[in-house]
Tab-separated table of N, CA and C in Angstrom:
chain	number	residue	atom	x	y	z
A	255	UNK	N	82.815	102.856	99.307
A	255	UNK	CA	83.164	101.718	98.852
A	255	UNK	C	83.964	102.777	97.663
A	256	UNK	N	84.614	102.465	96.631
A	256	UNK	CA	85.606	102.197	96.324
A	256	UNK	C	85.146	102.271	94.584
A	257	UNK	N	84.924	102.815	93.310
A	257	UNK	CA	84.295	101.855	93.011
A	257	UNK	C	85.041	101.142	91.887
A	258	UNK	N	85.140	99.906	91.702
A	258	UNK	CA	86.185	99.080	90.606
A	258	UNK	C	86.303	99.589	88.841
A	259	UNK	N	88.097	99.655	89.396
A	259	UNK	CA	88.229	100.427	87.552
A	259	UNK	C	88.404	98.924	86.820
A	260	UNK	N	88.299	98.800	85.891
A	260	UNK	CA	88.692	98.489	84.366
A	260	UNK	C	89.172	98.436	83.606
A	261	UNK	N	90.427	98.073	83.444
A	261	UNK	CA	92.112	98.293	83.175
A	261	UNK	C	92.086	97.778	82.368
A	262	UNK	N	92.441	98.948	81.224
A	262	UNK	CA	92.519	98.028	79.403
A	262	UNK	C	93.571	96.540	79.407
A	263	UNK	N	93.354	95.799	78.409
A	263	UNK	CA	94.639	95.268	78.306
A	263	UNK	C	95.561	96.143	77.928
A	264	UNK	N	95.500	95.954	77.187
A	264	UNK	CA	96.679	96.952	76.225
A	264	UNK	C	97.494	97.452	77.478
A	265	UNK	N	97.464	98.179	78.337
A	265	UNK	CA	98.179	98.503	79.072
A	265	UNK	C	99.260	97.690	80.078
A	266	UNK	N	98.697	96.735	80.152
A	266	UNK	CA	99.150	95.630	81.220
A	266	UNK	C	100.669	94.371	80.091
A	267	UNK	N	99.948	94.823	78.538
A	267	UNK	CA	101.119	94.500	77.410
A	267	UNK	C	101.419	95.408	77.969
A	268	UNK	N	101.546	96.633	77.573
A	268	UNK	CA	102.810	97.565	77.232
A	268	UNK	C	103.485	97.963	79.034
A	269	UNK	N	103.074	97.589	79.216
A	269	UNK	CA	103.803	97.468	80.848
A	269	UNK	C	104.842	95.612	80.623
A	270	UNK	N	103.998	95.071	81.017
A	270	UNK	CA	104.744	93.506	80.130
A	270	UNK	C	105.548	94.081	78.957
A	271	UNK	N	105.523	94.148	78.494
A	271	UNK	CA	106.069	95.019	77.185
A	271	UNK	C	107.700	95.329	77.763
A	272	UNK	N	107.014	96.553	78.587
A	272	UNK	CA	108.240	98.214	79.358
A	272	UNK	C	109.457	96.879	80.278
A	273	UNK	N	108.463	96.046	80.338
A	273	UNK	CA	109.502	94.860	81.583
A	273	UNK	C	110.935	94.533	80.438
A	274	UNK	N	110.202	93.353	80.094
A	274	UNK	CA	111.082	92.744	79.104
A	274	UNK	C	111.954	94.161	78.623
A	275	UNK	N	112.202	94.932	78.157
A	275	UNK	CA	112.795	95.921	77.524
A	275	UNK	C	114.131	96.283	78.687
A	276	UNK	N	113.511	96.519	79.829
A	276	UNK	CA	114.075	97.014	81.016
A	276	UNK	C	115.128	95.358	81.516
A	277	UNK	N	114.517	94.976	80.767
A	277	UNK	CA	115.584	92.598	81.336
A	277	UNK	C	116.336	93.262	80.512
A	278	UNK	N	116.206	93.185	79.191
A	278	UNK	CA	117.466	93.281	78.188
A	278	UNK	C	118.018	94.069	78.788
A	279	UNK	N	117.849	95.154	79.048
A	279	UNK	CA	119.133	96.523	79.104
A	279	UNK	C	119.601	96.856	80.521
A	280	UNK	N	118.974	95.557	81.145
A	280	UNK	CA	119.897	94.835	82.733
A	280	UNK	C	120.609	94.768	82.298
A	281	UNK	N	120.408	92.902	81.414
A	281	UNK	CA	121.516	92.120	81.023
A	281	UNK	C	122.787	92.877	79.799
A	282	UNK	N	122.002	93.833	78.740
A	282	UNK	CA	122.931	94.599	78.146
A	282	UNK	C	123.582	96.000	79.199
A	283	UNK	N	124.250	96.141	79.908
A	283	UNK	CA	124.486	97.033	80.761
A	283	UNK	C	125.325	96.540	81.747
A	284	UNK	N	125.230	95.187	81.749
A	284	UNK	CA	125.763	94.080	82.820
A	284	UNK	C	127.432	94.093	82.105
A	285	UNK	N	127.177	94.494	81.356
A	285	UNK	CA	128.609	93.695	80.295
A	285	UNK	C	129.110	94.413	79.747
A	286	UNK	N	128.876	96.547	80.307
A	286	UNK	CA	129.753	97.081	79.956
A	286	UNK	C	130.177	97.456	81.683
A	287	UNK	N	131.905	98.121	81.598
A	287	UNK	CA	132.311	98.891	82.693
A	287	UNK	C	132.585	99.908	82.948
A	288	UNK	N	131.298	100.268	83.466
A	288	UNK	CA	131.119	101.226	83.852
A	288	UNK	C	131.568	102.047	85.639
A	289	UNK	N	132.478	101.334	85.858
A	289	UNK	CA	133.311	101.462	87.398
A	289	UNK	C	132.798	101.420	88.511
A	290	UNK	N	132.446	102.883	89.304
A	290	UNK	CA	131.249	102.472	90.367
A	290	UNK	C	130.047	102.757	89.952
A	291	UNK	N	129.632	103.124	88.549
A	291	UNK	CA	128.810	103.273	88.494
A	291	UNK	C	127.532	101.838	88.046
A	292	UNK	N	128.569	101.090	87.814
A	292	UNK	CA	127.315	99.764	87.132
A	292	UNK	C	126.651	99.376	88.934
A	293	UNK	N	126.569	100.080	89.749
A	293	UNK	CA	125.405	99.766	91.245
A	293	UNK	C	124.407	100.101	90.986
A	294	UNK	N	124.781	101.526	90.977
A	294	UNK	CA	123.426	102.513	90.411
A	294	UNK	C	123.037	103.082	88.975
A	295	UNK	N	123.175	102.243	88.440
A	295	UNK	CA	122.694	101.486	86.575
A	295	UNK	C	121.367	101.155	86.969
A	296	UNK	N	122.566	99.848	87.766
A	296	UNK	CA	121.899	98.554	87.459
A	296	UNK	C	119.959	98.874	88.476
A	297	UNK	N	120.932	99.880	90.038
A	297	UNK	CA	119.683	99.780	91.120
A	297	UNK	C	118.787	100.819	89.883
A	298	UNK	N	119.320	101.728	89.758
A	298	UNK	CA	117.754	102.851	88.901
A	298	UNK	C	116.884	101.901	88.045
A	299	UNK	N	117.322	100.537	87.396
A	299	UNK	CA	116.218	100.249	86.746
A	299	UNK	C	115.937	98.910	87.357
A	300	UNK	N	116.290	98.347	87.763
A	300	UNK	CA	115.616	97.474	89.169
A	300	UNK	C	114.197	98.998	89.852
A	301	UNK	N	114.638	99.688	91.059
A	301	UNK	CA	114.198	100.294	91.024
A	301	UNK	C	112.138	100.620	89.434
A	302	UNK	N	112.543	101.211	88.423
A	302	UNK	CA	111.776	101.386	87.243
A	302	UNK	C	111.191	99.852	87.309
A	303	UNK	N	111.787	99.167	87.905
A	303	UNK	CA	111.057	98.143	86.967
A	303	UNK	C	110.049	97.116	88.369
A	304	UNK	N	110.214	97.503	89.353
A	304	UNK	CA	109.722	97.153	91.062
A	304	UNK	C	108.202	98.249	90.935
A	305	UNK	N	108.759	99.177	90.655
A	305	UNK	CA	108.082	100.278	91.166
A	305	UNK	C	106.564	99.632	89.484
A	306	UNK	N	106.826	99.375	88.904
A	306	UNK	CA	106.100	99.145	87.657
A	306	UNK	C	105.118	97.748	87.716
A	307	UNK	N	106.010	97.631	88.457
A	307	UNK	CA	105.387	96.422	88.981
A	307	UNK	C	103.657	96.109	90.234
A	308	UNK	N	104.637	97.065	90.980
A	308	UNK	CA	103.509	97.988	92.047
A	308	UNK	C	103.089	98.662	92.227
A	309	UNK	N	102.655	99.282	91.116
A	309	UNK	CA	101.389	100.613	90.633
A	309	UNK	C	100.576	99.309	89.674
A	310	UNK	N	100.947	98.858	88.663
A	310	UNK	CA	100.408	97.747	88.208
A	310	UNK	C	99.970	96.817	88.149
A	311	UNK	N	100.966	95.497	88.010
A	311	UNK	CA	100.705	94.507	88.373
A	311	UNK	C	99.700	94.588	89.710
A	312	UNK	N	100.188	95.063	90.943
A	312	UNK	CA	99.672	95.179	92.347
A	312	UNK	C	98.418	96.200	92.449
A	313	UNK	N	98.145	96.812	91.398
A	313	UNK	CA	97.276	97.822	91.247
A	313	UNK	C	97.280	98.726	91.994
A	314	UNK	N	97.806	99.334	92.717
A	314	UNK	CA	98.442	100.332	93.464
A	314	UNK	C	97.705	101.367	92.414
A	315	UNK	N	97.691	102.158	91.749
A	315	UNK	CA	97.827	102.805	90.628
A	315	UNK	C	95.984	103.770	91.272
A	316	UNK	N	95.937	102.258	90.974
A	316	UNK	CA	94.231	102.968	90.799
A	316	UNK	C	93.884	102.516	92.530
A	317	UNK	N	94.639	102.746	92.883
A	317	UNK	CA	93.508	102.002	95.144
A	317	UNK	C	93.821	103.091	95.840
A	318	UNK	N	93.136	103.064	95.938
A	318	UNK	CA	92.558	104.653	97.294
A	318	UNK	C	94.049	104.766	98.165
A	319	UNK	N	93.521	106.165	98.280
A	319	UNK	CA	95.118	106.311	98.852
A	319	UNK	C	95.535	105.285	100.367
A	320	UNK	N	94.162	104.915	101.065
A	320	UNK	CA	95.063	104.308	102.093
A	320	UNK	C	95.877	103.210	101.822
A	321	UNK	N	95.354	102.268	100.992
A	321	UNK	CA	96.110	101.452	99.891
A	321	UNK	C	98.085	101.882	99.575
A	322	UNK	N	97.859	103.792	99.229
A	322	UNK	CA	99.288	103.862	99.218
A	322	UNK	C	100.060	104.576	100.383
A	323	UNK	N	99.297	104.283	101.209
A	323	UNK	CA	100.248	105.061	102.451
A	323	UNK	C	100.146	103.584	103.196
A	324	UNK	N	100.044	102.203	103.281
A	324	UNK	CA	99.838	100.495	103.336
A	324	UNK	C	101.329	100.643	102.786
A	325	UNK	N	101.522	101.070	101.757
A	325	UNK	CA	102.673	100.470	100.612
A	325	UNK	C	103.615	101.540	100.853
A	326	UNK	N	102.988	102.505	101.222
A	326	UNK	CA	104.327	103.834	101.708
A	326	UNK	C	104.858	103.111	103.047
A	327	UNK	N	104.017	102.577	103.580
A	327	UNK	CA	104.556	102.330	104.980
A	327	UNK	C	105.515	101.243	104.893
A	328	UNK	N	105.216	100.304	104.216
A	328	UNK	CA	105.907	98.584	103.641
A	328	UNK	C	107.300	99.618	102.979
A	329	UNK	N	107.426	99.731	101.644
A	329	UNK	CA	108.191	100.701	101.758
A	329	UNK	C	109.065	101.534	102.171
A	330	UNK	N	109.325	101.941	103.685
A	330	UNK	CA	109.623	102.541	104.658
A	330	UNK	C	110.426	101.371	105.524
A	331	UNK	N	108.883	100.305	105.615
A	331	UNK	CA	109.902	99.280	106.510
A	331	UNK	C	111.389	98.817	105.883
A	332	UNK	N	111.432	98.630	105.074
A	332	UNK	CA	112.121	97.647	103.584
A	332	UNK	C	113.264	98.489	104.029
A	333	UNK	N	113.358	100.278	103.560
A	333	UNK	CA	114.270	100.903	104.204
A	333	UNK	C	115.031	100.205	105.247
A	334	UNK	N	113.812	100.991	105.743
A	334	UNK	CA	114.890	100.273	107.843
A	334	UNK	C	115.809	99.061	108.202
A	335	UNK	N	114.974	98.439	107.044
A	335	UNK	CA	116.108	96.287	107.092
A	335	UNK	C	117.684	96.717	106.534
A	336	UNK	N	117.089	97.634	104.732
A	336	UNK	CA	118.465	97.841	104.638
A	336	UNK	C	119.193	98.526	105.099
A	337	UNK	N	119.233	99.454	106.143
A	337	UNK	CA	120.107	100.175	105.935
A	337	UNK	C	120.756	99.637	107.821
A	338	UNK	N	120.414	98.827	108.791
A	338	UNK	CA	120.444	98.114	109.701
A	338	UNK	C	121.427	97.036	108.684
A	339	UNK	N	120.844	96.090	107.927
A	339	UNK	CA	121.886	95.346	106.742
A	339	UNK	C	122.968	95.968	106.977
A	340	UNK	N	122.874	97.307	105.837
A	340	UNK	CA	124.871	97.879	105.671
A	340	UNK	C	124.904	98.263	106.778
A	341	UNK	N	124.110	98.514	107.722
A	341	UNK	CA	125.145	99.226	108.976
A	341	UNK	C	126.365	98.139	109.884
A	342	UNK	N	125.376	97.321	109.841
A	342	UNK	CA	125.175	95.653	110.698
A	342	UNK	C	127.203	95.333	109.315
A	343	UNK	N	126.768	94.893	108.289
A	343	UNK	CA	128.199	94.617	107.072
A	343	UNK	C	128.700	95.429	106.511
A	344	UNK	N	128.972	96.415	107.623
A	344	UNK	CA	130.325	98.052	106.744
A	344	UNK	C	131.139	98.636	108.358
A	345	UNK	N	130.324	97.553	109.815
A	345	UNK	CA	131.174	98.128	110.681
A	345	UNK	C	131.825	96.341	111.025
A	346	UNK	N	132.049	95.351	110.691
A	346	UNK	CA	132.405	94.066	111.062
A	346	UNK	C	133.458	94.374	111.069
A	347	UNK	N	134.130	94.808	110.330
A	347	UNK	CA	135.966	94.898	110.348
A	347	UNK	C	136.112	95.822	111.456
A	348	UNK	N	135.811	96.911	111.922
A	348	UNK	CA	135.940	98.241	112.554
A	348	UNK	C	135.877	97.340	113.975
A	349	UNK	N	134.893	96.346	114.302
A	349	UNK	CA	134.423	95.937	115.959
A	349	UNK	C	135.339	94.256	115.515
A	350	UNK	N	135.940	94.420	114.560
A	350	UNK	CA	136.703	93.008	114.658
A	350	UNK	C	138.306	93.100	115.613
A	351	UNK	N	138.727	94.228	115.014
A	351	UNK	CA	140.160	94.534	115.273
A	351	UNK	C	139.792	94.677	116.509
A	352	UNK	N	141.171	94.492	117.665
A	352	UNK	CA	141.477	94.224	118.485
A	352	UNK	C	142.490	95.411	119.115
A	353	UNK	N	140.847	95.391	119.970
A	353	UNK	CA	141.236	96.929	121.582
A	353	UNK	C	139.836	97.245	121.373
A	354	UNK	N	139.088	96.823	120.242
A	354	UNK	CA	137.640	98.357	119.847
A	354	UNK	C	136.791	97.410	121.406
């Protein structure tokens, strides 16, 4: 059995404040027009927020390696779903042309 780790409350507060700050950064960045970089900036901030939630609020950081494997498998499955969805969405106009 693994040991039960007690996480100090200040870590949760720090992560919560960080998530709030990243949310404010997201809102602030939305008002600037960075051109094609807008999506990459937004996705980077969203990835950071999701990583913080998974690591600290879902207790993955202090979990055994088996939990890490299952989280990685879930993330891999999510990527497969995104790739299939994008391949469908991006090829709709090509396949809708007559003669194809």
